[in-house]
Coordinates of C-alpha atoms in Angstrom, one line a residue:
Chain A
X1 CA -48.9 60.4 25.2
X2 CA -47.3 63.7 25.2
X3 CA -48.6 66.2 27.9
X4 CA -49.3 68.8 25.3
X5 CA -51.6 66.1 23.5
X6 CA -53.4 66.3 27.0
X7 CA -53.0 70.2 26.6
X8 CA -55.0 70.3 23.4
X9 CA -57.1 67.5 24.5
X10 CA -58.3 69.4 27.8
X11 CA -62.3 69.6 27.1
X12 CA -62.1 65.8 26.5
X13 CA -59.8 64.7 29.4
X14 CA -62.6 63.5 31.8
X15 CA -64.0 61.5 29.2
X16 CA -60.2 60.3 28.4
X17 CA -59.6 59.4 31.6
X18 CA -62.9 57.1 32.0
X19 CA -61.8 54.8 29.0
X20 CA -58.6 52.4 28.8
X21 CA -55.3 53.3 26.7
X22 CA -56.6 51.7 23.8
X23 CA -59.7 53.6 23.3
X24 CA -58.1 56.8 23.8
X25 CA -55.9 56.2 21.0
X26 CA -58.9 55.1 19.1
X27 CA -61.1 58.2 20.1
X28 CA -58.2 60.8 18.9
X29 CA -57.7 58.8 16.0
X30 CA -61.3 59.7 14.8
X31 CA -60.7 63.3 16.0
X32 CA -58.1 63.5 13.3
X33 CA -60.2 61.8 10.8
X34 CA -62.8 64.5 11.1
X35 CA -61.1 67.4 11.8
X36 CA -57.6 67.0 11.1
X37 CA -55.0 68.4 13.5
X38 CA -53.5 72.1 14.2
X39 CA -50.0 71.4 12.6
X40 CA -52.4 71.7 9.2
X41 CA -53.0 68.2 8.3
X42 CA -56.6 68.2 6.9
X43 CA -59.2 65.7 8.2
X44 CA -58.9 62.6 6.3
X45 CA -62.3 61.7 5.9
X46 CA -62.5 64.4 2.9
X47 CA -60.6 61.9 0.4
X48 CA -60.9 58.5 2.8
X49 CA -64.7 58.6 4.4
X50 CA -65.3 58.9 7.9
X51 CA -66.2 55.0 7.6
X52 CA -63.0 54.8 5.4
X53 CA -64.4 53.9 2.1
X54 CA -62.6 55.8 0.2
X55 CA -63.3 57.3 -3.2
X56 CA -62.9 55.4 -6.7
X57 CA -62.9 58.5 -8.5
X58 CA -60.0 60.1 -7.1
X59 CA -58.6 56.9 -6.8
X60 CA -58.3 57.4 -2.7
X61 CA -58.0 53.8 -1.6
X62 CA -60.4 52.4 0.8
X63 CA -58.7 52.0 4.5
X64 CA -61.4 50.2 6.4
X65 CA -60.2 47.3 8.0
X66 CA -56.5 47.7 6.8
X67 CA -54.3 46.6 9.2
X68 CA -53.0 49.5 11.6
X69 CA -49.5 48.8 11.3
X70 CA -49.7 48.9 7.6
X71 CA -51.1 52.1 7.5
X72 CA -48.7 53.6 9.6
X73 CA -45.9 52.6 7.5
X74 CA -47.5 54.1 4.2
X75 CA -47.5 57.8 6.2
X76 CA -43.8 57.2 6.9
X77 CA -43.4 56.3 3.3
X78 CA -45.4 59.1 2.1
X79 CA -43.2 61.4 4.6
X80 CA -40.0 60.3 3.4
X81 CA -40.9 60.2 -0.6
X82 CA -40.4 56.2 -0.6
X83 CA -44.1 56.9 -1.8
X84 CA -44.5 59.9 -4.0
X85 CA -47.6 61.0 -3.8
X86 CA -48.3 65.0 -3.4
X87 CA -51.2 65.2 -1.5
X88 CA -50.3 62.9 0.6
X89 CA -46.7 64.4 1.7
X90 CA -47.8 67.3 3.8
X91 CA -50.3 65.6 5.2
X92 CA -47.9 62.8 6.4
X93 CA -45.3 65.0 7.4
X94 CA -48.0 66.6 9.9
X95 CA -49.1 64.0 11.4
X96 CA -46.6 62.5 14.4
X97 CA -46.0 59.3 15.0
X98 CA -48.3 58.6 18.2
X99 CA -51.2 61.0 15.5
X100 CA -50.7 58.3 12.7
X101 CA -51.2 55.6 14.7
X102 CA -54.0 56.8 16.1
X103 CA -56.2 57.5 13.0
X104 CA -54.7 54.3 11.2
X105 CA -56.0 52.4 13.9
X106 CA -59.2 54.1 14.0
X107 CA -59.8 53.4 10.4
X108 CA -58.3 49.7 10.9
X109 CA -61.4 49.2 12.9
X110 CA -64.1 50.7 10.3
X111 CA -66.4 48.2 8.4
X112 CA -67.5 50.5 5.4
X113 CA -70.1 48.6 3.4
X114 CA -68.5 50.3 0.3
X115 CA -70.4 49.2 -3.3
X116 CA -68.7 47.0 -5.8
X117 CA -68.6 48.6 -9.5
X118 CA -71.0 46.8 -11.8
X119 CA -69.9 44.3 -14.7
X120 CA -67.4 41.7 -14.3
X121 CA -64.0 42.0 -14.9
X122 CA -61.9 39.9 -17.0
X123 CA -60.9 36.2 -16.8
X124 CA -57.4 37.0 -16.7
X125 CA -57.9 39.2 -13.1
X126 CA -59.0 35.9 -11.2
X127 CA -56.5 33.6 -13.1
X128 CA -53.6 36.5 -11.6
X129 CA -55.2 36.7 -8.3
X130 CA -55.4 32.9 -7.8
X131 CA -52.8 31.1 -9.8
X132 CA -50.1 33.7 -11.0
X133 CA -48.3 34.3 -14.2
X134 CA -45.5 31.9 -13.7
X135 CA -43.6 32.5 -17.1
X136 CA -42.2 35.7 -15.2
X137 CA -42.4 34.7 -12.1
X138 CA -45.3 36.2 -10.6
X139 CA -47.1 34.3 -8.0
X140 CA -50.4 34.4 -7.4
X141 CA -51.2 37.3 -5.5
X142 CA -53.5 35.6 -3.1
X143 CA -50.3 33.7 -2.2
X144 CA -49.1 36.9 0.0
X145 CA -52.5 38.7 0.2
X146 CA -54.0 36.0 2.1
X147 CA -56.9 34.1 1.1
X148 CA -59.4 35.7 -1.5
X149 CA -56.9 38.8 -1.0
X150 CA -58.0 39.3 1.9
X151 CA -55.0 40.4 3.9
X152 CA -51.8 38.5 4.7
X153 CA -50.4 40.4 7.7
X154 CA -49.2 43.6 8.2
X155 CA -46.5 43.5 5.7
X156 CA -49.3 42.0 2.8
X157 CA -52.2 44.3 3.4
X158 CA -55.8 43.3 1.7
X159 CA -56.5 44.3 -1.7
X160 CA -60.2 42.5 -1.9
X161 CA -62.5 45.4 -2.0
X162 CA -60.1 48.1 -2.7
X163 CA -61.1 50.7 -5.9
X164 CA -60.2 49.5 -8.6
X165 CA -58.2 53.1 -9.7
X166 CA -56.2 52.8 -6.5
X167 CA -54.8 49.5 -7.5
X168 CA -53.7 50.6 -11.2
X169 CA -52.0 53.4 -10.0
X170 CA -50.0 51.2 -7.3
X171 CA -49.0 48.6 -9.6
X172 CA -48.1 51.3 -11.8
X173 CA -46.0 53.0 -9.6
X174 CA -44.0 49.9 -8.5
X175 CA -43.3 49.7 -11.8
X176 CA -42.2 53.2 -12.4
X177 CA -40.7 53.3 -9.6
X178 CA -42.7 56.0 -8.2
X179 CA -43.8 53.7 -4.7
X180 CA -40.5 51.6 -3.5
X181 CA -41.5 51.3 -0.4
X182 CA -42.4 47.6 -0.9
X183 CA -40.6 45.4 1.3
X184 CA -37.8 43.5 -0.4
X185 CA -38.7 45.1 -3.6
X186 CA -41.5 42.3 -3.8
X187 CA -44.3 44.5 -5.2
X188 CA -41.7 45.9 -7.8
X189 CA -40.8 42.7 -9.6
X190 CA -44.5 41.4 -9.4
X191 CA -45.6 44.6 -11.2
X192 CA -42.5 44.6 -13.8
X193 CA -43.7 41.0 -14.8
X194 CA -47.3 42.4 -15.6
X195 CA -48.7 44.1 -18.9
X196 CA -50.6 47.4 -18.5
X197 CA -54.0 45.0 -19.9
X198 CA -52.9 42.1 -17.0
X199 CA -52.7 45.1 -13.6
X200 CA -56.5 46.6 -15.6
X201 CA -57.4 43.1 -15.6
X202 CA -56.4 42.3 -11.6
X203 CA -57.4 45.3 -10.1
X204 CA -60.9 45.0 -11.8
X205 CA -61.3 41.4 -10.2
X206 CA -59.9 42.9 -6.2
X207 CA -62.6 45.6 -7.1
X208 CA -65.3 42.9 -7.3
X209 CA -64.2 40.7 -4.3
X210 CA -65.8 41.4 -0.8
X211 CA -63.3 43.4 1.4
X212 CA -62.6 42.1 4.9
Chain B
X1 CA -19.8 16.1 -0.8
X2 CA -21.4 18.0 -3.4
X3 CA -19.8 16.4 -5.7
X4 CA -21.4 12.9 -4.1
X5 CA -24.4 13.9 -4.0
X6 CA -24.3 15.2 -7.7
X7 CA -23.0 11.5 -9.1
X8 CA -25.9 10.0 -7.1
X9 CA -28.6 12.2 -8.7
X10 CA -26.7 11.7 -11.8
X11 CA -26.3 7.9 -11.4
X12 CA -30.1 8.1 -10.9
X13 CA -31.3 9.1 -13.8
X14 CA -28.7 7.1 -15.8
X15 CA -30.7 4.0 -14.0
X16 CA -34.0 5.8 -14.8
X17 CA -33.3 6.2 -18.7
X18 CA -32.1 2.6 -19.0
X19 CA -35.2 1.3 -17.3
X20 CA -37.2 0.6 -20.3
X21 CA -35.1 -0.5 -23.0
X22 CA -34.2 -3.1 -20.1
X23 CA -37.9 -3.7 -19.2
X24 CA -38.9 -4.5 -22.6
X25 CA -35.9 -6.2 -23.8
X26 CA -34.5 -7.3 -20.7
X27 CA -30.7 -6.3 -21.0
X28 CA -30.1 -6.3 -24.9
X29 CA -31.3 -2.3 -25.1
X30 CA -29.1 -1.1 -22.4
X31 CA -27.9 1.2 -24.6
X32 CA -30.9 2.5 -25.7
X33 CA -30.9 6.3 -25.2
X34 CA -34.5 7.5 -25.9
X35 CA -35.0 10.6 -28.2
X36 CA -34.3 14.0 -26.9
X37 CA -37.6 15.9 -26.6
X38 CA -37.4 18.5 -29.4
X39 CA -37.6 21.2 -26.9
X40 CA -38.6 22.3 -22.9
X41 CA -42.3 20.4 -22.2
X42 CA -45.2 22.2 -21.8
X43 CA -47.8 20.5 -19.5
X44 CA -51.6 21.2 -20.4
X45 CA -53.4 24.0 -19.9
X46 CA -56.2 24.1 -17.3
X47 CA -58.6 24.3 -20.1
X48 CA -57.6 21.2 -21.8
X49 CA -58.8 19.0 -18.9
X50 CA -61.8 16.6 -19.5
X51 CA -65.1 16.7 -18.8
X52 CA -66.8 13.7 -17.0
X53 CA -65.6 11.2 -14.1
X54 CA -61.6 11.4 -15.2
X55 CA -61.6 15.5 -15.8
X56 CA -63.2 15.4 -12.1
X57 CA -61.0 13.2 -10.7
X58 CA -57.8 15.6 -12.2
X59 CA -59.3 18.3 -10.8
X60 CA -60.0 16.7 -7.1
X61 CA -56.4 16.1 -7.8
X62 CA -55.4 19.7 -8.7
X63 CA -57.4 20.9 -6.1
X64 CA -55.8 18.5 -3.1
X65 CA -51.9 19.2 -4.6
X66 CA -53.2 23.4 -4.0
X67 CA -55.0 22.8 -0.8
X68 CA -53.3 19.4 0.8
X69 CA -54.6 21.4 4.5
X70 CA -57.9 19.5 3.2
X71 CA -56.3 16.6 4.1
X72 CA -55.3 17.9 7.7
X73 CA -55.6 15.3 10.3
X74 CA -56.2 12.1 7.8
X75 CA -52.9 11.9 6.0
X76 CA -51.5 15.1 6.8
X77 CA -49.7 16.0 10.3
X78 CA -48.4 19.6 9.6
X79 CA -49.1 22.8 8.2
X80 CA -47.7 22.4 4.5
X81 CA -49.2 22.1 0.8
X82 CA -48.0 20.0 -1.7
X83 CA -47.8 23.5 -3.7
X84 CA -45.2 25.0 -1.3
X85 CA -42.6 23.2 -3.1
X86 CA -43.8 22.2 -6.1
X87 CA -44.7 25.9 -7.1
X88 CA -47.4 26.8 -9.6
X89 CA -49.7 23.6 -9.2
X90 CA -46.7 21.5 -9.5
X91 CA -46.1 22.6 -13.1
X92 CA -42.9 25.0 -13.2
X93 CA -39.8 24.1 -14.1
X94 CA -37.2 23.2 -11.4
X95 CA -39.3 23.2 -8.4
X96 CA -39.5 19.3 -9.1
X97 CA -42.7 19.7 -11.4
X98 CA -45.1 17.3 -11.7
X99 CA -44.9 16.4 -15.3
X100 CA -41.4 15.6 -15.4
X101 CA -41.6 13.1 -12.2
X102 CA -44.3 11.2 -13.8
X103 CA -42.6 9.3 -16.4
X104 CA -39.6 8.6 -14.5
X105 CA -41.4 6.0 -12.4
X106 CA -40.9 3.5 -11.0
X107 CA -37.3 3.9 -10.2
X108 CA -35.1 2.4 -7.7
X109 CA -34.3 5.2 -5.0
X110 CA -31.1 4.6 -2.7
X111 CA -33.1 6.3 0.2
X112 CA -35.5 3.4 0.7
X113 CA -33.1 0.5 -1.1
X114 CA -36.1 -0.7 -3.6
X115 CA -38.1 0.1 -6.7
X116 CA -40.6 2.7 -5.9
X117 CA -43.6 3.4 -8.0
X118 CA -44.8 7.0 -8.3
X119 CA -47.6 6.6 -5.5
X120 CA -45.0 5.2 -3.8
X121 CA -43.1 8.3 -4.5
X122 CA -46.3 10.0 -3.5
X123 CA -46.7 8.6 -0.3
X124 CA -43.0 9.7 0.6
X125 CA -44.0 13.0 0.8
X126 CA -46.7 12.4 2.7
X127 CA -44.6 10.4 5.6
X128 CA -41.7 13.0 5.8
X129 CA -42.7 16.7 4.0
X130 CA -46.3 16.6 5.0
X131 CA -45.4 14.5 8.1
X132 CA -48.4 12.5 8.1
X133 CA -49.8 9.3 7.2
X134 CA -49.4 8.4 3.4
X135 CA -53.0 7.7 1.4
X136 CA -53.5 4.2 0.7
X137 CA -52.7 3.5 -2.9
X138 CA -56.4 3.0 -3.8
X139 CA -57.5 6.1 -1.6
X140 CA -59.4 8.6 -3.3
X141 CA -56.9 11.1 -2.6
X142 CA -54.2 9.0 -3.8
X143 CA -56.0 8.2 -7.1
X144 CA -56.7 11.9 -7.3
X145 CA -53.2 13.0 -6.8
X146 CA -52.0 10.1 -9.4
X147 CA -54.7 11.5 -12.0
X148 CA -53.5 15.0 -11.9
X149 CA -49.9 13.7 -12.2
X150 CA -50.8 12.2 -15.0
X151 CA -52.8 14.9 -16.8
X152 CA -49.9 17.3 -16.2
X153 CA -47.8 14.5 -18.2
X154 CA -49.6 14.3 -20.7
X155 CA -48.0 14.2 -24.0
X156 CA -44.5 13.8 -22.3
X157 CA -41.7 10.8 -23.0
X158 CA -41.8 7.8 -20.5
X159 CA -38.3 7.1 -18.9
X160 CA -36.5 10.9 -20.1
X161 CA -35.2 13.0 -17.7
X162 CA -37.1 16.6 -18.7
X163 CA -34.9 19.8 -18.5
X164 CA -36.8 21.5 -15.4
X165 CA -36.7 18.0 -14.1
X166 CA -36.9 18.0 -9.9
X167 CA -34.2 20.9 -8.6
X168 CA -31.5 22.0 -10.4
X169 CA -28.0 21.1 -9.2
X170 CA -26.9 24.4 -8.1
X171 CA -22.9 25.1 -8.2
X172 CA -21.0 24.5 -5.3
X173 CA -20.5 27.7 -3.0
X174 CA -17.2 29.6 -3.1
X175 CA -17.1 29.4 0.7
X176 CA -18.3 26.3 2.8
X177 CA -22.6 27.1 4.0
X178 CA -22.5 29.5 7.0
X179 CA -25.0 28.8 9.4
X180 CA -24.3 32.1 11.1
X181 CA -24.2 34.1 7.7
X182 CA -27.7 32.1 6.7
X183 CA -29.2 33.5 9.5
X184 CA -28.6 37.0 8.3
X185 CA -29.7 36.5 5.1
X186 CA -33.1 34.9 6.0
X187 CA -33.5 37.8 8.5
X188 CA -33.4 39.9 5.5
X189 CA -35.0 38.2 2.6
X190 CA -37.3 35.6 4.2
X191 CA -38.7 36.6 7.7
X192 CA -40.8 39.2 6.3
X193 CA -43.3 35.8 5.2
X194 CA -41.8 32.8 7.0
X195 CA -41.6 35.0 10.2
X196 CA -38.1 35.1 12.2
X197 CA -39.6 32.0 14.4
X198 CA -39.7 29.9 11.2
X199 CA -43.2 29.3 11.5
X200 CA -44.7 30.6 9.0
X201 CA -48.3 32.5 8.6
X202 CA -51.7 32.2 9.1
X203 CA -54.5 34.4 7.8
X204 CA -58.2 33.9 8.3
X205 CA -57.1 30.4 9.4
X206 CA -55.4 29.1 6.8
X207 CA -51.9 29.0 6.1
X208 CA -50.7 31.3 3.7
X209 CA -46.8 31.2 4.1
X210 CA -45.8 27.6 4.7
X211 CA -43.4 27.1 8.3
X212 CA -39.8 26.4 7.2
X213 CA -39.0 24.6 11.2
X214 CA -40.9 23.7 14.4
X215 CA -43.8 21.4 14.5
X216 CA -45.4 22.3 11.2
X217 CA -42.9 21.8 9.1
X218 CA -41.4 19.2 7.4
X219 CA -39.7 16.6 9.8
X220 CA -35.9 15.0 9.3
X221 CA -36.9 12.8 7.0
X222 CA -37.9 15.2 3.8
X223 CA -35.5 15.6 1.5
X224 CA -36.0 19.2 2.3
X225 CA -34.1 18.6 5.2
X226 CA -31.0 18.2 3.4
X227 CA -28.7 21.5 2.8
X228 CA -28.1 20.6 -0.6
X229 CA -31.9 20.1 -1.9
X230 CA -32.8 22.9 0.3
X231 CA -30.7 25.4 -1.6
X232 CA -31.6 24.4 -5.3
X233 CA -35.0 24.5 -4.3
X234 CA -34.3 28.1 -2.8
X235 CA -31.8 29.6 -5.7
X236 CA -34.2 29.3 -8.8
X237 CA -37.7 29.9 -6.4
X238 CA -36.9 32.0 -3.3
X239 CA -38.0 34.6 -2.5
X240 CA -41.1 34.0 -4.5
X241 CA -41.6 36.2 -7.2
X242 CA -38.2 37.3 -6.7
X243 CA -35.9 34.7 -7.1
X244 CA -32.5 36.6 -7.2
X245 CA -30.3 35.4 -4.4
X246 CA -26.5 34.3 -4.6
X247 CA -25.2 30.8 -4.4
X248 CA -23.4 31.4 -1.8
X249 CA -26.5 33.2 0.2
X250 CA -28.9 30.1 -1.0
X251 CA -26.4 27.9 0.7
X252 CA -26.0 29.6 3.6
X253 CA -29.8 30.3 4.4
X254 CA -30.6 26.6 3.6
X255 CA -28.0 26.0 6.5
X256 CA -29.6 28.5 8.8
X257 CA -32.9 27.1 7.9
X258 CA -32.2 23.5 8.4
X259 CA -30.1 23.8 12.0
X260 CA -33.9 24.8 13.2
X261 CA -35.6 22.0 15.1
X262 CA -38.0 19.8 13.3
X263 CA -40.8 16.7 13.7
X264 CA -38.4 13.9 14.2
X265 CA -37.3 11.4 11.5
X266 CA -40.4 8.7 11.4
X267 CA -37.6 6.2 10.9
X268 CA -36.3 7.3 14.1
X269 CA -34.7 4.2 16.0
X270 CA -35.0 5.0 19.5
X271 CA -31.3 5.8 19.1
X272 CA -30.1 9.6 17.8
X273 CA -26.9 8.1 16.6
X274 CA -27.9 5.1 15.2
X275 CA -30.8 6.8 13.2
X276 CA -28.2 9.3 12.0
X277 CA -25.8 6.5 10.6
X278 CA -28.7 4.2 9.0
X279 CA -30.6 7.4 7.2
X280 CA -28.6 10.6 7.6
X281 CA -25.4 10.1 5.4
X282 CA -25.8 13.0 3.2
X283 CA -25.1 16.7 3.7
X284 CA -27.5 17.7 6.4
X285 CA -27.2 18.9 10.0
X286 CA -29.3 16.0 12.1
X287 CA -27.6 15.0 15.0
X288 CA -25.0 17.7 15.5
X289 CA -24.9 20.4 17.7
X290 CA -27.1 23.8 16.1
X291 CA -27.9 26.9 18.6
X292 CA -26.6 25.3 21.9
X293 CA -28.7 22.1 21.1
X294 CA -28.3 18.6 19.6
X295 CA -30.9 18.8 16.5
X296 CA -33.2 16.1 16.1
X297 CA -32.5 15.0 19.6
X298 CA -35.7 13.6 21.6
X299 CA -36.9 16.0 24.3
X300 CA -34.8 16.4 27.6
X301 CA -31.9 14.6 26.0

């Protein structure tokens, strides 16, 4: 940690220094969450949820229980435009590094109950999610996302749970090319081989599955 | 040696397509060349399968070929699923699909010197890719397995090699396999879910990408385990959902991959040499030196 974190920190250094390493990460990453931080960025829980729930409406993706070192690699991509996203620029280029990894593993260790949409979603979302569309390639996505989507590493986040807005827009970006920050271009050719009814379909199912 | 290799698997399937013409006629239809299917087989849908004791059976069957972990411990000894090479349920085309496999048995197969039948065939995979203990032939998961084979032939010719039949021969590489050069590519295209180690991934307890070496993977008997195989599995199916590497780089990464360590060859003599002169004449890297070590090697030799 910098010394000017301990600087701006100085009301809460006592408490800081009665808690292990760890937790002070984990306490300034909820400072950020709720306040934000003086180079501007705002407090995240205005779009995310202090429990990190997120928002279906705005499409602001849930980030409860996301892996930490997933998270941290979406700011850097939102920094460097490997994902366009406006709001999300700034914000990521106010953060630092030691600031994103603070709040991404704050919210890595939320549980936000979060309530699945009502209906069902179509047969074709569960056939994608568990078998694939193998006539262009497309595995099954539970194949990387871990079982019932539920998170294959740091590299294959969880999708069970997540709004179902969030997820169209993603797989529509890959496709566009608006997000390339996939690794190995993986998300990109899995979203090319999908029809705009098929990534309505898939995200609708994630929406309905229990996150982890 | 490519070249070998190709006339066997060539000579193979000339045996295969003669077999019953010569069954039924013994010797007087040995020129008997079946009709060509009228176009690429398509296996049955999901939806298609029965109802009642054989539709439950095909789907115990579907069910064990996704999830052959289920069978961890009884007749399975590492950490791979029948679906990790025989990609979507064992029904897409040249990732040795179940359908095409079905009809081709029994067949004589130079690896074991005999006519196998296809639990036979079965029970292979078991002994060297799942490095276990084969079902018994009457086994419920046996008869299971054999059922969903079945269903996925449905409809196709007995004794006709299938376009999409096992892996495609891929072209020979304009430069001899570079381990050292395979080692770069996997770093690049197939760490990120086999892991650098080789080992593959777990999530929530359950394996999710399968281990290419080490102790959970297949042992020096698959036929995995040869370079050749290894790399027409890889150049029409890895990376998964991304299938777009060179010959040369499938080559060369199924080199890297297969200098790794490995469970030992279950036919294993007691003797390194001797096991490698008996079983291992065919393009594969058991019993020479790899990364400062002699693979397939018992401990502390």
């Amino acid at each position: 940690m910098k010394p000017q974190r301990f600087n701006a920190l100085a009301p809460a250094l006592a408490a800081l220094l009665l808690v292990p390493v760890g937790d002070a990460a984990a306490a300034d990453g909820r400072k950020i969450a709720r306040n934000g931080t003086n180079a501007g960025a705002p407090a995240c829980k205005t779009c995310h949820g202090m429990d990190g729930a997120g928002r279906a409406a705005g499409g602001f993706p849930r980030l409860a229980g996301l892996e930490a070192a997933y998270m941290v690699r979406q700011i850097q991509a939102y920094a460097d435009g490997t994902r366009a996203n406006a709001t999300m620029k700034p914000i990521a280029k106010a953060l630092s590094a030691s600031q994103a990894r603070a709040v991404a593993t704050y919210y890595a260790d939320q549980k936000a109950s979060g309530r699945k949409p009502d209906g069902k979603a179509p047969a074709a979302g569960r056939r994608l999610a568990t078998i694939g569309k193998w006539s262009k390639t497309v595995p099954a996505c539970n194949a990387c996302h871990g079982p019932g989507g539920r998170g294959g590493g740091a590299d294959f986040p969880a999708i069970a749970g997540q709004h179902e807005s969030y997820l169209v827009a993603q797989l529509k970006a890959w496709r566009k090319g608006r997000r390339t920050n996939d690794p190995n271009g993986l998300m990109a050719a899995v979203a090319k081989g999908l029809t705009a009814k098929e990534v309505q379909a898939v995200a609708a199912y994630y929406a309905r599955q229990s996150a982890p | 040696m490519i070249r070998k290799a190709r006339s066997i698997a060539l000579g193979t399937a000339v045996a295969a397509l003669a077999l019953p013409a010569a069954a039924a006629d013994d010797g007087a239809g040995k020129s008997y060349t079946p009709p060509r299917p009228p176009g690429d087989f398509t296996p049955p849908p999901d939806s298609a399968i029965p109802d009642g004791p054989m539709g439950d059976m095909i789907r115990r069957g579907r069910e064990l070929f996704m999830h052959t972990q289920k069978l961890s411990g009884d007749y399975v000894g590492n950490g791979m699923n029948c679906v990790n090479c025989h990609l979507d349920r064992g029904r897409k085309a040249s990732s040795a699909p179940l359908w095409a496999a079905f009809g081709m048995f029994p067949a004589y197969r130079g690896k074991n010197d005999h006519v196998n039948t296809m639990i036979e065939r079965i029970q292979g995979c078991f002994r060297y890719s799942m490095d276990g203990t084969p079902p018994p032939a009457d086994s419920k998961p046996m008869v299971a397995l054999l059922s969903y084979h079945f269903w996925l032939a449905k409809g196709a010719p007995v004794g006709v090699a299938l376009p999409g039949r096992g892996f495609p021969a891929i072209d020979k590489p304009d430069k001899p396999y570079s381990v050292a050069r395979g080692k770069t590519v996997y770093e690049r295209e197939c760490a990120i879910c086999h892991g650098s180690d080789g080992g593959g991934r777990k999530a929530e307890g359950t394996w999710v990408f399968p281990p290419l070496w080490g102790s959970e993977s297949y042992n020096f008997g698959a036929g995995m385990h040869r370079i050749n195989t290894a790399a027409a599995f890889i150049k029409p199916n890895m990376p998964l959902g991304r299938p777009d590497l060179t010959t040369q780089e499938a080559w060369d990464v199924a080199a890297y991959i297969n200098s790794k360590p490995r469970p030992q060859d279950p036919r294993f003599t007691g003797e390194l040499a001797q096991t490698k002169k008996r079983f291992h004449d065919h393009m594969c890297l058991y019993g020479t030196e790899q990364h400062g070590r002699t693979l397939g090697a018992p401990d502390g030799e």
